[in-house]
XYZ file of C-alpha atoms in Angstrom:
511
model
C 89.723 -18.711 198.742
C 90.661 -20.145 202.129
C 87.800 -21.562 204.149
C 88.903 -21.948 207.769
C 87.030 -22.717 210.969
C 90.117 -23.115 213.142
C 90.360 -21.540 216.571
C 93.047 -21.208 219.252
C 90.390 -21.240 221.965
C 89.061 -24.416 223.542
C 85.308 -24.611 223.203
C 83.930 -27.493 225.303
C 80.812 -27.508 223.141
C 82.697 -27.920 219.868
C 82.012 -31.177 218.076
C 83.516 -32.722 214.940
C 82.566 -35.946 213.206
C 85.008 -37.735 210.904
C 83.771 -40.273 208.339
C 86.421 -42.673 207.011
C 85.348 -45.260 204.425
C 86.801 -48.726 204.994
C 88.906 -50.251 202.176
C 86.998 -47.893 199.927
C 88.068 -48.879 196.404
C 87.877 -52.607 197.168
C 84.498 -52.180 198.896
C 83.099 -50.394 195.837
C 84.266 -53.267 193.637
C 82.682 -55.815 195.978
C 79.440 -53.863 196.009
C 79.378 -53.766 192.194
C 80.422 -57.394 191.695
C 78.705 -60.078 193.742
C 81.432 -62.616 192.847
C 83.981 -60.575 194.817
C 82.024 -60.306 198.051
C 83.585 -61.904 201.085
C 86.793 -62.646 199.176
C 90.264 -61.092 199.473
C 90.490 -58.420 196.767
C 93.331 -56.097 195.772
C 92.636 -53.079 193.551
C 95.568 -52.519 191.191
C 96.591 -49.570 189.045
C 97.451 -51.419 185.839
C 96.980 -54.872 184.306
C 100.255 -56.544 185.214
C 101.399 -59.395 187.421
C 103.790 -56.927 189.085
C 101.251 -54.165 189.699
C 100.973 -52.226 192.933
C 97.938 -52.847 195.157
C 96.450 -49.466 196.058
C 93.492 -50.820 198.064
C 93.270 -54.262 199.685
C 89.866 -55.396 200.892
C 89.141 -56.077 204.560
C 89.488 -59.811 203.844
C 92.925 -59.301 202.240
C 94.114 -57.149 205.146
C 93.456 -60.048 207.517
C 96.216 -61.960 205.712
C 98.635 -59.063 206.189
C 98.223 -57.469 202.757
C 98.922 -53.735 202.916
C 98.502 -50.780 200.596
C 101.536 -50.323 198.345
C 102.549 -53.981 198.137
C 103.324 -55.572 194.767
C 101.130 -58.446 193.624
C 103.788 -61.162 194.086
C 104.301 -60.066 197.712
C 100.538 -59.988 198.291
C 100.109 -63.495 196.868
C 102.890 -64.787 199.105
C 100.702 -63.756 202.055
C 97.325 -64.477 200.455
C 97.529 -66.852 197.421
C 93.788 -66.614 196.776
C 93.731 -62.802 196.511
C 91.870 -61.535 193.430
C 93.431 -58.546 191.619
C 90.908 -56.063 190.198
C 91.798 -53.225 187.841
C 90.947 -49.807 189.320
C 87.927 -47.936 187.931
C 88.408 -44.350 189.135
C 85.132 -42.987 187.773
C 83.201 -45.567 189.844
C 84.929 -44.508 193.070
C 84.204 -40.853 192.311
C 80.520 -41.686 191.800
C 80.381 -43.457 195.159
C 82.126 -40.455 196.735
C 79.430 -38.149 195.399
C 76.696 -40.402 196.839
C 78.378 -40.398 200.245
C 78.773 -36.624 200.211
C 75.099 -36.282 199.309
C 74.192 -38.280 202.428
C 76.452 -36.179 204.668
C 75.212 -32.891 203.210
C 71.622 -33.951 203.914
C 72.406 -33.777 207.640
C 74.714 -30.765 207.772
C 75.805 -27.984 205.447
C 79.202 -27.742 207.124
C 80.946 -30.704 205.440
C 84.452 -30.751 203.948
C 85.701 -33.671 201.844
C 89.257 -34.390 202.998
C 89.908 -37.066 200.355
C 87.916 -39.374 198.125
C 87.123 -41.637 201.106
C 87.154 -39.219 204.052
C 85.118 -36.224 205.162
C 84.855 -34.060 208.264
C 81.587 -32.586 209.578
C 81.538 -29.632 211.952
C 78.566 -30.209 214.264
C 79.351 -27.408 216.708
C 76.288 -25.409 215.608
C 73.999 -28.472 215.533
C 73.718 -29.365 219.237
C 70.001 -28.600 219.333
C 69.361 -30.398 216.047
C 71.296 -33.560 216.975
C 71.502 -33.839 220.778
C 72.896 -37.397 220.510
C 75.829 -37.470 218.034
C 76.249 -41.253 218.433
C 72.692 -41.782 217.227
C 73.364 -39.402 214.337
C 76.422 -41.466 213.386
C 74.320 -44.639 213.306
C 71.784 -42.924 211.059
C 74.563 -41.805 208.699
C 75.944 -45.352 208.548
C 72.470 -46.685 207.734
C 71.913 -44.061 205.035
C 75.282 -44.768 203.393
C 74.432 -48.481 203.357
C 71.008 -47.738 201.845
C 72.442 -45.351 199.233
C 75.670 -47.144 198.275
C 75.064 -50.724 199.375
C 75.756 -52.806 202.464
C 79.340 -53.610 201.445
C 80.377 -49.942 201.467
C 81.082 -49.400 205.158
C 82.686 -46.618 207.157
C 84.253 -45.925 210.527
C 83.049 -42.779 212.272
C 84.903 -40.838 214.950
C 83.438 -38.081 217.118
C 85.517 -35.656 219.175
C 85.873 -31.969 220.104
C 88.131 -31.377 217.081
C 88.779 -32.883 213.651
C 92.142 -34.454 214.492
C 90.847 -36.394 217.474
C 87.772 -37.409 215.479
C 90.108 -38.750 212.768
C 92.104 -40.595 215.438
C 88.861 -42.137 216.730
C 88.198 -43.685 213.309
C 91.574 -45.468 213.565
C 90.720 -47.056 216.922
C 88.019 -49.372 215.618
C 87.971 -50.781 212.069
C 86.111 -51.797 210.072
C 82.672 -50.304 210.645
C 83.724 -48.606 213.869
C 82.099 -45.900 215.974
C 84.134 -44.220 218.737
C 83.663 -40.953 220.596
C 86.629 -39.231 222.262
C 85.784 -36.818 225.066
C 87.858 -34.871 227.632
C 86.879 -37.577 230.133
C 88.117 -40.612 228.159
C 90.933 -39.262 225.955
C 93.730 -40.350 228.302
C 92.443 -43.921 228.436
C 92.511 -44.067 224.635
C 95.953 -42.480 224.269
C 97.636 -44.737 226.831
C 96.981 -47.737 224.564
C 98.685 -46.169 221.532
C 102.194 -45.734 220.181
C 103.398 -42.371 218.853
C 103.244 -43.622 215.256
C 99.563 -44.496 215.764
C 98.820 -40.764 215.661
C 97.937 -39.607 212.099
C 100.884 -37.501 210.920
C 103.521 -38.947 213.262
C 105.978 -41.058 211.267
C 109.308 -42.552 212.329
C 111.243 -39.307 211.866
C 108.876 -37.377 214.131
C 108.890 -40.237 216.617
C 112.689 -39.922 216.880
C 112.371 -36.164 217.449
C 109.972 -36.738 220.319
C 112.127 -39.483 221.832
C 115.090 -37.094 221.869
C 113.288 -34.785 224.300
C 111.911 -37.594 226.447
C 108.409 -38.014 225.011
C 107.779 -41.747 224.492
C 103.984 -42.052 224.292
C 100.968 -40.073 222.976
C 99.802 -39.608 226.562
C 103.095 -37.926 227.481
C 102.840 -35.846 224.327
C 99.375 -34.604 225.278
C 100.530 -33.500 228.722
C 103.738 -31.854 227.461
C 103.946 -28.093 227.330
C 103.407 -26.016 224.208
C 107.043 -24.817 224.376
C 108.453 -28.360 224.657
C 106.553 -29.566 221.586
C 107.611 -26.488 219.697
C 111.205 -27.380 220.511
C 110.680 -30.985 219.389
C 109.235 -30.040 215.993
C 111.399 -26.983 215.472
C 108.691 -24.366 215.152
C 104.985 -23.632 214.954
C 104.124 -27.243 214.068
C 104.732 -28.085 217.714
C 102.062 -25.539 218.682
C 99.616 -27.244 216.330
C 100.223 -30.622 217.951
C 99.671 -29.191 221.426
C 96.373 -27.670 220.298
C 95.206 -30.857 218.569
C 95.736 -32.991 221.658
C 94.109 -30.382 223.914
C 90.817 -29.925 222.033
C 91.578 -26.825 219.975
C 90.758 -26.834 216.269
C 93.553 -26.669 213.681
C 92.332 -28.901 210.871
C 88.923 -27.757 209.625
C 89.904 -25.729 206.606
C 90.191 -25.933 202.854
C 92.687 -24.057 200.711
C 92.808 -23.310 197.040
C 95.347 -25.358 195.132
C 98.979 -24.409 195.605
C 100.031 -26.769 192.847
C 98.757 -29.494 190.549
C 100.611 -32.306 188.832
C 99.935 -35.134 186.396
C 102.495 -37.889 185.850
C 102.668 -41.214 184.058
C 105.041 -44.149 183.919
C 105.648 -45.157 180.311
C 105.044 -48.669 179.003
C 107.392 -50.493 176.658
C 105.063 -50.007 173.671
C 104.803 -46.294 174.375
C 108.514 -45.666 174.677
C 109.107 -47.391 171.330
C 106.543 -45.159 169.595
C 107.505 -41.444 169.362
C 103.912 -40.481 168.558
C 102.659 -42.308 171.658
C 105.117 -40.348 173.830
C 104.016 -37.088 172.220
C 100.342 -37.989 172.724
C 101.011 -38.834 176.355
C 102.797 -35.484 176.770
C 99.780 -33.664 175.294
C 97.407 -35.647 177.525
C 99.293 -34.598 180.653
C 98.982 -30.934 179.675
C 95.316 -31.404 178.742
C 94.541 -32.988 182.126
C 95.957 -29.944 183.896
C 94.086 -27.595 181.559
C 90.816 -29.300 182.435
C 91.507 -29.002 186.140
C 92.427 -25.316 185.883
C 89.281 -24.550 183.881
C 87.141 -26.175 186.576
C 88.953 -24.289 189.330
C 88.812 -21.045 187.323
C 92.557 -20.635 187.719
C 95.597 -19.809 185.552
C 99.198 -20.781 186.255
C 102.418 -18.750 186.091
C 104.833 -21.640 186.636
C 105.266 -24.870 184.666
C 107.559 -27.771 185.570
C 108.301 -30.724 183.315
C 110.483 -33.788 183.815
C 111.442 -36.956 181.935
C 112.967 -39.974 183.663
C 114.982 -42.671 181.885
C 115.885 -46.292 182.544
C 119.590 -45.831 181.847
C 120.313 -42.084 182.004
C 119.902 -39.129 184.385
C 116.493 -37.450 184.488
C 115.892 -34.148 182.712
C 113.667 -31.402 184.061
C 112.891 -27.765 183.450
C 111.105 -24.997 185.388
C 109.411 -22.264 183.354
C 108.153 -19.019 184.856
C 105.615 -17.100 182.769
C 105.026 -13.374 182.511
C 101.433 -13.925 181.406
C 99.365 -16.610 183.213
C 98.087 -19.427 181.026
C 95.414 -22.077 181.182
C 95.799 -23.561 177.704
C 97.301 -27.054 177.277
C 98.853 -26.325 173.900
C 100.455 -23.152 175.258
C 102.002 -25.167 178.071
C 103.204 -27.733 175.550
C 104.668 -24.970 173.390
C 106.614 -23.431 176.293
C 108.017 -26.839 177.272
C 108.777 -27.783 173.662
C 110.904 -24.659 173.243
C 113.157 -25.827 176.076
C 113.175 -29.374 174.720
C 114.440 -28.116 171.337
C 117.241 -26.177 173.013
C 118.260 -29.282 174.975
C 118.186 -31.506 171.884
C 120.240 -29.026 169.881
C 122.880 -28.683 172.600
C 123.125 -32.411 173.349
C 122.423 -33.711 169.821
C 119.946 -36.339 171.030
C 116.195 -36.819 171.259
C 114.540 -36.213 174.617
C 111.712 -38.632 173.795
C 113.461 -41.918 173.048
C 113.095 -45.631 173.735
C 114.671 -45.296 177.207
C 111.954 -43.078 178.674
C 110.628 -44.470 181.953
C 108.166 -41.749 182.892
C 107.231 -38.106 182.524
C 105.282 -35.503 184.403
C 103.975 -31.959 184.221
C 103.256 -29.812 187.270
C 101.958 -26.268 187.575
C 101.961 -23.696 190.374
C 101.720 -19.983 191.232
C 98.031 -19.669 190.404
C 96.027 -16.576 189.529
C 92.235 -16.595 189.781
C 90.343 -15.909 186.565
C 88.725 -12.725 187.845
C 92.180 -11.251 188.528
C 93.648 -11.854 185.076
C 94.791 -8.695 183.284
C 94.514 -9.028 179.519
C 96.585 -7.177 176.943
C 94.931 -4.491 174.847
C 95.671 -6.099 171.482
C 95.565 -9.848 172.094
C 92.625 -12.205 171.668
C 93.046 -14.156 174.888
C 89.705 -13.098 176.359
C 87.781 -14.862 173.609
C 90.105 -17.867 173.740
C 89.542 -18.270 177.480
C 85.784 -17.933 177.092
C 85.774 -20.501 174.287
C 87.777 -22.913 176.425
C 85.313 -22.612 179.315
C 82.395 -23.229 176.939
C 84.206 -26.265 175.512
C 84.320 -27.917 178.924
C 80.726 -26.945 179.692
C 79.693 -28.845 176.553
C 81.818 -31.816 177.593
C 80.187 -31.787 181.033
C 76.668 -31.599 179.675
C 76.904 -34.206 176.928
C 80.079 -36.295 176.921
C 83.758 -35.582 177.441
C 84.524 -36.737 173.890
C 81.583 -35.022 172.174
C 83.945 -32.219 171.172
C 87.714 -32.375 171.223
C 90.710 -30.391 170.133
C 92.559 -31.770 167.123
C 95.547 -32.530 169.363
C 93.368 -34.838 171.471
C 92.355 -37.039 168.526
C 95.788 -38.561 167.849
C 96.143 -41.718 169.978
C 93.784 -40.248 172.613
C 93.912 -43.211 175.009
C 97.632 -43.251 175.746
C 96.835 -41.966 179.251
C 94.448 -44.190 181.182
C 92.369 -42.504 183.879
C 93.676 -43.080 187.379
C 92.554 -42.152 190.828
C 94.329 -39.374 192.678
C 95.091 -39.542 196.367
C 94.518 -36.643 198.690
C 92.388 -33.707 197.688
C 89.146 -34.161 195.745
C 88.592 -30.503 194.912
C 88.736 -31.482 191.222
C 85.306 -33.054 191.629
C 83.777 -29.696 192.436
C 83.618 -26.584 190.305
C 85.158 -23.506 191.996
C 85.422 -25.120 195.440
C 83.955 -28.025 197.317
C 82.268 -26.110 200.091
C 80.476 -22.995 198.907
C 79.724 -24.306 195.409
C 77.931 -27.652 195.202
C 78.072 -27.965 191.398
C 79.845 -31.119 190.255
C 82.559 -31.749 187.690
C 80.766 -34.346 185.557
C 83.885 -34.726 183.420
C 85.486 -36.939 186.088
C 82.412 -39.131 186.599
C 82.533 -40.713 183.131
C 84.287 -43.899 182.071
C 87.192 -42.770 179.912
C 88.935 -46.126 179.582
C 89.960 -47.520 176.179
C 87.576 -50.435 176.789
C 84.610 -48.082 177.188
C 85.581 -46.177 174.050
C 85.550 -49.399 172.042
C 81.985 -50.147 173.154
C 80.608 -46.731 172.176
C 78.822 -46.425 168.849
C 78.716 -43.481 166.492
C 75.452 -41.891 165.269
C 76.096 -43.456 161.862
C 76.449 -46.914 163.403
C 73.258 -46.361 165.404
C 71.314 -45.599 162.221
C 72.657 -48.734 160.543
C 71.691 -50.845 163.552
C 68.210 -49.295 163.546
C 67.711 -50.384 159.942
C 68.901 -53.903 160.707
C 66.693 -54.254 163.789
C 63.422 -53.028 162.363
C 63.701 -49.267 163.001
C 63.857 -49.426 166.783
C 64.030 -46.087 168.608
C 67.575 -44.764 168.823
C 67.664 -44.948 172.622
C 66.728 -48.643 172.574
C 69.228 -49.366 169.840
C 72.011 -47.774 171.828
C 71.101 -49.832 174.867
C 70.986 -52.993 172.831
C 74.390 -52.358 171.333
C 75.999 -51.470 174.652
C 74.539 -54.425 176.508
C 76.359 -56.975 174.346
C 79.853 -55.664 173.681
C 82.384 -58.015 172.212
C 84.604 -59.388 174.963
C 87.748 -61.453 174.645
C 87.781 -65.057 175.754
C 88.781 -65.169 179.393
C 90.526 -67.764 181.497
C 89.599 -68.118 185.158
C 92.772 -66.244 186.157
C 91.864 -63.394 183.796
C 88.369 -62.926 185.155
C 88.819 -59.471 186.605
C 91.816 -58.096 184.759
C 93.984 -58.901 181.782
C 97.625 -59.506 182.766
C 100.301 -58.385 180.346
C 104.063 -58.518 180.282
C 105.937 -57.060 183.215
C 106.647 -53.643 181.747
C 103.445 -53.129 179.765
C 101.503 -50.905 182.132
C 100.181 -47.438 182.710
C 101.333 -45.415 185.676
C 99.527 -43.481 188.375
C 98.169 -39.981 187.906
C 99.433 -38.134 190.960
C 97.065 -35.341 191.907
C 98.722 -33.097 194.455
C 97.647 -29.885 196.107
C 100.849 -29.625 198.173
C 98.885 -29.838 201.386
C 99.710 -32.573 203.893
C 96.940 -33.687 206.191
C 97.857 -33.694 209.906
C 101.542 -33.561 208.975
C 104.235 -32.451 211.337
């Protein structure tokens, strides 16, 4: 289902507000941990001295630390920077709180990513005559709901793109409004690459036809920009810079993917590689169930340290949603490869693997065979995830999920956050609780079984079960820590988990 509010007509009364959280992951960590406040922090994807920083705090950015840098490079710029292991479920919970605040003011809100959202205020002129005052109220409510260290920049403009651009003009904690009267004064201070979606390649294209600045780009003709970008994308850029709406929409998924880089311990353990393979398929199954979708195309790849990568594309006659079915289809091709090449695909040279799916069919459009039992299987699968949502993601599991279940650590996905919402994130406000739980190996170690709870109750004088559980969870066994290990546990260089790439094949403001 495509939800679009775009228009080719310029409406001088149109109004969009863009909310962009500042250093979001690092700010959440500082809000949760008082010891990190006011200090340079870098959120990392895995516990290693060579990890990638996916979110530097505002304090770290002042030293020149940027997203994507490796820890050694960050410490060369900022020796006192504190690395903190990412906690994806925490950032999703903060996202839900922020969305709750925004939805309390307007029903026309679209989450663009885990830390960004756009609000269409065109129909709210009588409700909020002063959008700047509304923005201040939203900032205050986010601070009251999430904490004073979780800040945002807000941009206001006649369309979503210019509102997004306004958030880039003043950070952190900025508030800028772009209007037809002041847009030229803002653009004349910028370079082409300051525009969201204009990278070096697009800058070169524009230079080739004589456009050197955003101000020149805005006053160029529709036809000239179309020539620069080689097609309709040029029309979109002309409309964006001239107050027409092209970016308030939300599509269904065109594709999903889950990938992992393999650690040294994993690549030396065939069962660990198999468990990781199953986990990748299971992650995609869970996402399809929540989106009520089935796929007709499966892609799988394996990368190696010292050999060419291997990949396969599988097109299905009958759409599937089941993880073990996907695994079975891929395994058939793996067996053919191994037989022809007389070698094992999963060996101690594996560097990473990934599964992606595409060509989706909505559940209500599935045509079942007359003699198969897939209807009941699909219903049972949906019920399985409803139980997981209601009670706990590990309260019921498939047998395949019980063998080395923590080979794939949870990781945050960049881009779309439609996974957090069941069906879609606009018309259906129900939440995917599955992604709001702590699924880390550390959390699993601190959980107690019903049998353990009963034993503890006997030992502690028959306390109520709820109190016993709280008592047990409040004092988990923790390893002795050095000062350098305070926020994460460093391991050897190649002992780390990779990033789960969640893609919907939709580029925001891209040329």
